[in-house]
Coordinates of C-alpha atoms and ligand atoms in Angstrom, one line a residue:
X1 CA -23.9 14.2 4.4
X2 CA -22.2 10.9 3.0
X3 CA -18.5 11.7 2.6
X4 CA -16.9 10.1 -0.2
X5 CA -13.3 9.0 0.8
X6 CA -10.4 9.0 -1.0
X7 CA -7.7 9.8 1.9
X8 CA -4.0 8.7 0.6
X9 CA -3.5 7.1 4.4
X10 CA -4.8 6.5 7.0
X11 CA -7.2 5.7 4.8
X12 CA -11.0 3.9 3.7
X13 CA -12.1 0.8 5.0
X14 CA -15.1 -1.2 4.1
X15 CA -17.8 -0.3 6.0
X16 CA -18.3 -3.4 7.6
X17 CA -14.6 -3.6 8.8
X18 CA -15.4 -0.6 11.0
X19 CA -18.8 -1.4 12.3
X20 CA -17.1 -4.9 13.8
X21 CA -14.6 -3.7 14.9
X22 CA -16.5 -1.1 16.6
X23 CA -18.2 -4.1 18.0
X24 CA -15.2 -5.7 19.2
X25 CA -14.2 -2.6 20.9
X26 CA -17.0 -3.0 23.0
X27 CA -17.4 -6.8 23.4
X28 CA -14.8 -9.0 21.9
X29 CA -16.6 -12.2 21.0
X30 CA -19.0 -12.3 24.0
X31 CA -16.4 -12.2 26.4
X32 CA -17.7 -9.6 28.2
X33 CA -14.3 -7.8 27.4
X34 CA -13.0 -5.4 24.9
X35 CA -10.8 -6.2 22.6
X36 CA -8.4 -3.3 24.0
X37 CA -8.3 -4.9 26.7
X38 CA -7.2 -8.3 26.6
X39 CA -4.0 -10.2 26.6
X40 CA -2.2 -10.4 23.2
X41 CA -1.6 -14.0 24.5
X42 CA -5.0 -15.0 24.9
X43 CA -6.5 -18.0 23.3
X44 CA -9.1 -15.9 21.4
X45 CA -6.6 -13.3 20.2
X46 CA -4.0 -16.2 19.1
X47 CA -7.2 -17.3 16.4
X48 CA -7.4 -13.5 15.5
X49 CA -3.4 -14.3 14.7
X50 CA -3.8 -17.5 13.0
X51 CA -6.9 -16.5 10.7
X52 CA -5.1 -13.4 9.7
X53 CA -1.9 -15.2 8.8
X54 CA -3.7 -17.9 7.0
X55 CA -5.8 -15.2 4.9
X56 CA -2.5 -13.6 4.0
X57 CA -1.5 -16.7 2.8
X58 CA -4.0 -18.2 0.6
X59 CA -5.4 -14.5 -0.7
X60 CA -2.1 -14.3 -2.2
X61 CA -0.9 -17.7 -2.6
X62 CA 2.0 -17.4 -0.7
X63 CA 4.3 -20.3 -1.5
X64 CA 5.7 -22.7 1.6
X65 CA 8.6 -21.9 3.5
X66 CA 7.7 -18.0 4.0
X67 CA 6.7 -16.2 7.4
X68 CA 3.5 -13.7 7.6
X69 CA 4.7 -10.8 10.5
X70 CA 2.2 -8.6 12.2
X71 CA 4.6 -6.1 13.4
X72 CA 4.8 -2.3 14.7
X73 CA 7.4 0.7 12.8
X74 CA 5.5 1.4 9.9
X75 CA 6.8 0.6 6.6
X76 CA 9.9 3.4 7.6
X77 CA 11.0 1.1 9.9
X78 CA 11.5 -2.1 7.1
X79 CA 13.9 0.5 4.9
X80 CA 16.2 0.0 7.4
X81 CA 15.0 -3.7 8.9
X82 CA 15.5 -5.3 5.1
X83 CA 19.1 -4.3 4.7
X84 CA 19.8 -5.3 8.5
X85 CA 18.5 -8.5 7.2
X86 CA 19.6 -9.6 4.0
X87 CA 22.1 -6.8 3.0
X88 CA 25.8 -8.3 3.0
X89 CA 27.6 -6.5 0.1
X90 CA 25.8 -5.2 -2.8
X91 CA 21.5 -4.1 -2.9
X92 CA 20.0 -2.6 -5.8
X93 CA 17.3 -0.2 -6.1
X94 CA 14.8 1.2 -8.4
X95 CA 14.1 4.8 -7.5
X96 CA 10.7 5.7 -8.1
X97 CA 9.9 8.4 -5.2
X98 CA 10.5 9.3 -2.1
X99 CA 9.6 6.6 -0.5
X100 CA 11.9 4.8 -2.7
X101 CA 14.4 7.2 -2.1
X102 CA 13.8 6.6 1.8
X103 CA 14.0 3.0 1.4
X104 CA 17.7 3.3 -0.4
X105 CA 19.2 5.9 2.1
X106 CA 19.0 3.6 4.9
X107 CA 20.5 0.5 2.8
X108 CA 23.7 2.8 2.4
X109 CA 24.4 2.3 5.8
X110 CA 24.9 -1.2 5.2
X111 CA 26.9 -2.3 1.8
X112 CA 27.4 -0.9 -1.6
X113 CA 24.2 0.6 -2.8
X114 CA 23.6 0.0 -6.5
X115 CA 20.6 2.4 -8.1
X116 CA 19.3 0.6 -11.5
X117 CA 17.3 3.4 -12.5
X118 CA 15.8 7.0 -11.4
X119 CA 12.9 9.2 -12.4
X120 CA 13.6 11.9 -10.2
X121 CA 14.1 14.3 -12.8
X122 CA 10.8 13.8 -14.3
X123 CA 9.2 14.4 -10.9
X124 CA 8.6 10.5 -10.9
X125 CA 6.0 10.6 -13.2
X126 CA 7.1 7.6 -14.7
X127 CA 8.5 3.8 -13.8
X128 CA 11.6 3.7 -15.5
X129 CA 12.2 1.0 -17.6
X130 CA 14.9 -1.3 -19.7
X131 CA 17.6 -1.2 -16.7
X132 CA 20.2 -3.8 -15.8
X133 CA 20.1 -5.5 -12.7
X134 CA 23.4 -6.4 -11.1
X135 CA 22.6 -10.3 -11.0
X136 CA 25.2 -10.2 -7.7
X137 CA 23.3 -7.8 -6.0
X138 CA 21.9 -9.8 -2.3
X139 CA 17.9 -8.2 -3.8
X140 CA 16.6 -5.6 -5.9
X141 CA 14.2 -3.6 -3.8
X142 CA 10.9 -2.2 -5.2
X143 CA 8.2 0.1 -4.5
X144 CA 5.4 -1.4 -6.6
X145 CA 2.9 1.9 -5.9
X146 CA 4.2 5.1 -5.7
X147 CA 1.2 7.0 -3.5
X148 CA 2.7 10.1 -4.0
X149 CA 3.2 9.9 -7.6
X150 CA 0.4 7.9 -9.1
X151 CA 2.6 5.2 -11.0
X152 CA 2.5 1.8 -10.6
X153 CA 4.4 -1.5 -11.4
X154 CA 1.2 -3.5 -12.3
X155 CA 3.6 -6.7 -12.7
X156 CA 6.2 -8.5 -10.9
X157 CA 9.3 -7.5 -12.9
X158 CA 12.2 -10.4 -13.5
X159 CA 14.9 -9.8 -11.9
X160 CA 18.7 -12.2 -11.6
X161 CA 18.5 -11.0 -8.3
X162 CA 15.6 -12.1 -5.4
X163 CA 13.2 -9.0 -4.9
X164 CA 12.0 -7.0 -2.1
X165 CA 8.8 -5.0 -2.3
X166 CA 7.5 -2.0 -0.7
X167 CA 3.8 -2.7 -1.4
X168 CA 1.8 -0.5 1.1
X169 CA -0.5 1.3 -1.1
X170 CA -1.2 -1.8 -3.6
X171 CA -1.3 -4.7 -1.2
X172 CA -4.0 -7.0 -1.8
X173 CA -5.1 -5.0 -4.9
X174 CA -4.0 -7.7 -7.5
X175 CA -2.4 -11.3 -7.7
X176 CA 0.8 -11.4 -6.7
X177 CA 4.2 -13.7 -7.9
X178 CA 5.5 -14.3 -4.2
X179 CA 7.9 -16.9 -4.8
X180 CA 9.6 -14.2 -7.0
X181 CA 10.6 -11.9 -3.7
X182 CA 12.4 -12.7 -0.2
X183 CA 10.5 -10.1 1.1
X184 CA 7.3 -7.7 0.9
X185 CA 6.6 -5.5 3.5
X186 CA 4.6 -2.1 3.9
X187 CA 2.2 0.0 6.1
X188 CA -1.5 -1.6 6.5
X189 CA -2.7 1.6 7.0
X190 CA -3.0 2.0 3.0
X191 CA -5.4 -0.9 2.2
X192 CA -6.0 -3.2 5.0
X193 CA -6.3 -1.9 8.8
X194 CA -6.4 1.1 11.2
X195 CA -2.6 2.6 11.6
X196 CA -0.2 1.1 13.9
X197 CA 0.3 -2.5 11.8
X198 CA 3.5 -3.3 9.6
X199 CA 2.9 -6.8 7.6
X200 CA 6.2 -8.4 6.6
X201 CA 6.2 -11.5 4.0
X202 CA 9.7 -12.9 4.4
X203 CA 11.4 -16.0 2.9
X204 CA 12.5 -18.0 6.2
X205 CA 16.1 -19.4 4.0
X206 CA 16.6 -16.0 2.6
X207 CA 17.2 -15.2 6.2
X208 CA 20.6 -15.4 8.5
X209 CA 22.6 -15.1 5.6
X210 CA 24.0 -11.8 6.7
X211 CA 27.3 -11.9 8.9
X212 CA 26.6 -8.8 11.0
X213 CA 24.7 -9.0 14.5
X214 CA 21.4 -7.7 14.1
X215 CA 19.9 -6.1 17.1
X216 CA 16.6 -8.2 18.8
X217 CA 13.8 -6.5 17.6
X218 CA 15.0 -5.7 14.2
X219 CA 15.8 -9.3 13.3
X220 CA 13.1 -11.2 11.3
X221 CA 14.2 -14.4 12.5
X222 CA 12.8 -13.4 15.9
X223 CA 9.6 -13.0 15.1
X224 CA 9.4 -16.0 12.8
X225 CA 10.2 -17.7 15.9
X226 CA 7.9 -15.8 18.4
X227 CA 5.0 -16.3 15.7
X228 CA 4.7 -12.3 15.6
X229 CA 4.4 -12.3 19.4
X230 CA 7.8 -11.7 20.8
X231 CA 6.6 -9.1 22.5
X232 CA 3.0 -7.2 22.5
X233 CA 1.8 -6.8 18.1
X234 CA -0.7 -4.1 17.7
X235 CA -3.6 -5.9 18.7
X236 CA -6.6 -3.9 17.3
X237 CA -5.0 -3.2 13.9
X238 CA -4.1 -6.9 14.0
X239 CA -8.3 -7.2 14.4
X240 CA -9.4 -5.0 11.6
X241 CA -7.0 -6.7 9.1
X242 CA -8.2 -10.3 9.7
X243 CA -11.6 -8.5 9.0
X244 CA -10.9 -7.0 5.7
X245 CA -9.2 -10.1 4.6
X246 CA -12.3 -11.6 5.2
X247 CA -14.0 -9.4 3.4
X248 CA -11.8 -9.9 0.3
X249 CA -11.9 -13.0 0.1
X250 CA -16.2 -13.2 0.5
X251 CA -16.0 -11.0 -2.2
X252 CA -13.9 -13.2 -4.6
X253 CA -10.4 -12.1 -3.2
X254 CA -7.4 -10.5 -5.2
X255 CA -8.6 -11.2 -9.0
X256 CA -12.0 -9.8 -8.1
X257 CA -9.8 -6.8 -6.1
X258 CA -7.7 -6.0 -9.5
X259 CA -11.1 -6.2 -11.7
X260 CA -12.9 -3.7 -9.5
X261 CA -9.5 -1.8 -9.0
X262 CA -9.5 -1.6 -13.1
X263 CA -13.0 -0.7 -13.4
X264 CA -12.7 2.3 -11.0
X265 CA -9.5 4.1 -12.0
X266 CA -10.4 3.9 -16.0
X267 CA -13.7 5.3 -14.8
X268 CA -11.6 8.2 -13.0
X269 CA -9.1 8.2 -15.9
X270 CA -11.2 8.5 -18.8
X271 CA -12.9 11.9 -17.5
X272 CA -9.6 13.1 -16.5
X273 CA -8.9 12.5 -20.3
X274 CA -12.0 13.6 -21.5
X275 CA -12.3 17.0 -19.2
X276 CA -10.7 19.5 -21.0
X277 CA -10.2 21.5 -17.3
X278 CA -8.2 18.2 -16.2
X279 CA -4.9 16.7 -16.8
X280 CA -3.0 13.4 -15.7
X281 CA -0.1 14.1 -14.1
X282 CA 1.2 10.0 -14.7
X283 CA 2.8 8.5 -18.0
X284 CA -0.2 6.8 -19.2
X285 CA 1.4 3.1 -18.9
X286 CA 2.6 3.4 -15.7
X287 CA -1.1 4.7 -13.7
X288 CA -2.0 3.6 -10.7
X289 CA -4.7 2.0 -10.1
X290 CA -4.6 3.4 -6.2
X291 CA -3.6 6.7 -6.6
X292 CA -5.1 8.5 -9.6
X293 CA -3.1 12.1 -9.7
X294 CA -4.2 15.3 -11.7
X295 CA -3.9 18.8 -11.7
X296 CA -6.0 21.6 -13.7
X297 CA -5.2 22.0 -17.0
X298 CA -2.9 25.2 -18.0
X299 CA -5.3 27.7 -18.7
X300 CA -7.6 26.3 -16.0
X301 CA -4.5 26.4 -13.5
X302 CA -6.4 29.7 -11.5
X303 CA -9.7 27.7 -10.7
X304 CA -7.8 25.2 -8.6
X305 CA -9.3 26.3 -5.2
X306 CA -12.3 27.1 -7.0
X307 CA -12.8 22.7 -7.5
X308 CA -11.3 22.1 -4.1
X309 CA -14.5 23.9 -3.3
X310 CA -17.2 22.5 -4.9
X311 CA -15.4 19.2 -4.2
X312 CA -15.7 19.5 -0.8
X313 CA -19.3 20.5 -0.7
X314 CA -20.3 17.5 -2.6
X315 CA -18.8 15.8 0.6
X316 CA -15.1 14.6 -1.2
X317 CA -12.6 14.0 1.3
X318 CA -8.9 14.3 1.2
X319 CA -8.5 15.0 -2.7
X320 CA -5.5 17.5 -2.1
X321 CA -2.7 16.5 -4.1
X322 CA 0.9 15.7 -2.2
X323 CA 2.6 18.8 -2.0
X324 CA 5.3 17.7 -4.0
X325 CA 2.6 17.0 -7.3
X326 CA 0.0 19.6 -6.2
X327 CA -3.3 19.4 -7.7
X328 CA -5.5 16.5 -6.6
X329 CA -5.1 12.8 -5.6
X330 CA -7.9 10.4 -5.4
X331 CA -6.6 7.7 -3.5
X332 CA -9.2 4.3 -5.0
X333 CA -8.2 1.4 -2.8
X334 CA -10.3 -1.8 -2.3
X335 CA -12.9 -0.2 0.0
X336 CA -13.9 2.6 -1.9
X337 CA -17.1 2.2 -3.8
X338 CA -17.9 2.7 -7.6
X339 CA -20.4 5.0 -6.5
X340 CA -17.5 7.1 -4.8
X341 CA -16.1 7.9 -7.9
X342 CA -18.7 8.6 -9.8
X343 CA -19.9 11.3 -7.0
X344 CA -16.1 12.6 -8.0
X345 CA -16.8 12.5 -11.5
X346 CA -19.9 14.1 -11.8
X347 CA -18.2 17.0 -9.7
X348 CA -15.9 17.1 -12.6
X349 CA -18.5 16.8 -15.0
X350 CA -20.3 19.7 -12.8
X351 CA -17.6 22.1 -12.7
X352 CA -16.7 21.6 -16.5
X353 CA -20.7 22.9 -17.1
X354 CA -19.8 25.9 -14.4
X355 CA -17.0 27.3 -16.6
Ligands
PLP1 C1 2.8 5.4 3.2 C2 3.9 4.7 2.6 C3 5.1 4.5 3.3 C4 5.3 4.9 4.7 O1 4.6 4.1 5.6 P1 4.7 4.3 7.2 O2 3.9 3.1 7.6 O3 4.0 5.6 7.5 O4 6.1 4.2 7.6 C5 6.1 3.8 2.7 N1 6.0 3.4 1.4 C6 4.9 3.6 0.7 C7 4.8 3.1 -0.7 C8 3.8 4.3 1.3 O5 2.7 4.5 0.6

């Protein structure tokens, strides 16, 4: 049967994305290789490089004078890699989850950590909002899409001091203000390639301002120089991206992204509103467009497992909500089809009739 998935991450990827990649696995553009199995330093990798770098740039309009990295760690390893970099005395940060949360422990290691705002008592149902900025601070540090959560910064806020974005679960999703940051980073894993790939945007003169030594590997500067290749990038994930960039931009890159991104979650949203067994678990303003949390209503809260059920057997895949929200996530990046969540909805729809 045709699964319909909406996995948080590792997650969907267009269909096509996979089949050539599957291809490449087994014959890397008629090389008689496999792309597992050639050097990162090969002339045909080096355009895989270049094609994905220059995608990066002009599906988001990336001003001159920044850097595109293709490196390993996982967006865990840039909470500590961004205050290495650019923290010399003061960071703030907006907590809006864990991963926010994560993000912020590890600047503490390095300078005075300043946080503008929290909605950890609400469970982080919300994006706080109408918080001061220290306009000293070396960056304020973001997490546009909280996976967890289901809450979103749909905007680029303003901000006295240059920005740093976590954006691994809303990447490519809508048009973004880069000259506003000195550095976006996150996970491809979300909405752009296989696991194993960290992207890093980074403002070359917003770096080597810091006075501390900053080991090798963890200094951007060093792969700025090395062109991502200091030593061996995660070649295959590397592959897949330059893929699905292609595949955005065939398809009318970021603006047409955000429109489809719009048109699926208010689908999802509006029976979530209209079900009476369903609620959202998000302020309404701040939903994701990614991550589209909800629960069973009150008196439905007993028939949970009962629609984890029936979800399943109309083939939905990985709608478990993070333990920390329960209920349900339906994770609606870029490759998952209108069709998808309409199969969800009519399960909804189905289950409403059953009860
Ligand atoms: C998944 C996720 C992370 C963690 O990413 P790793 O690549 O597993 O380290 C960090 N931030 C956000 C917003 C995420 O969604």
């Amino acid at each position: 049967m045709r699964k319909h998935n909406f996995n948080a991450g590792p997650s969907i990827l267009p269909r096509e994305v996979i089949e050539e990649t599957a291809k490449a696995i087994l014959d890397f553009n008629g090389s008689g290789l496999s792309i597992l199995e050639i050097s990162h330093r090969s002339k045909d990798f080096q355009a895989v490089v270049d094609e994905a770098e220059a995608l990066f740039k002009e599906l988001l309009r990336i001003p001159e004078g920044y850097s595109v990295l293709f490196l390993g760690g996982g967006a865990s390893l840039e909470f500590c890699m961004v205050p290495y970099n650019f923290l010399e005395k003061k960071a703030a940060y907006l907590n809006t989850g864990v991963w926010a949360k994560k993000a912020m422990k590890e600047a503490k290691g390095f300078g005075e950590v300043v946080e503008v705002a929290s909605s950890a008592d609400a469970n982080y149902t919300f994006i706080p909002k109408g918080y001061a900025i220290p306009a000293d601070a070396d960056y304020f540090h973001i997490t546009t899409n909280n996976t967890i959560y289901g809450t979103e910064l749909k905007e680029d806020p303003d901000s006295p001091a240059p920005m740093v974005a976590d954006m691994s679960s809303d990447i490519f999703s809508r048009p973004v203000d880069v000259s506003k940051y000195i550095c976006i980073y996150g996970g491809a894993q979300k909405n752009l390639a296989p696991a194993g790939l960290t992207f890093v945007i980074v403002k070359n003169d917003a770096l080597g301002k810091v006075s501390r030594y900053i080991p090798t590997m963890l200094n951007y500067q060093t792969h700025v120089d090395n062109g991502s290749m200091f030593n061996t990038p995660p070649v295959l994930p590397i592959y897949s991206a330059m893929l699905t960039l292609r595949w955005i931009k065939s398809l009318g890159g970021v603006k047409e992204m955000e429109r489809r991104a719009v048109e699926k979650a208010d689908m999802l949203y509006a029976e979530i509103d209209r079900n009476k067994m369903f609620a959202g678990t998000a302020a309404k303003e701040d939903r994701s467009r990614m991550n589209i949390c909800f629960v069973m209503a009150t008196e439905y809260k007993k028939l949970e497992a009962d629609f984890m059920k029936l979800a399943i057997e109309k083939g939905m895949v990985g709608i478990k909500g993070h333990r920390s929200v329960g209920g349900f996530r339906a994770s609606t990046y870029n490759a998952i089809t209108k069709e998808s969540v309409q199969a969800l909805i009519d399960c909804m729809q189905e289950f409403e009739k059953l009860h």
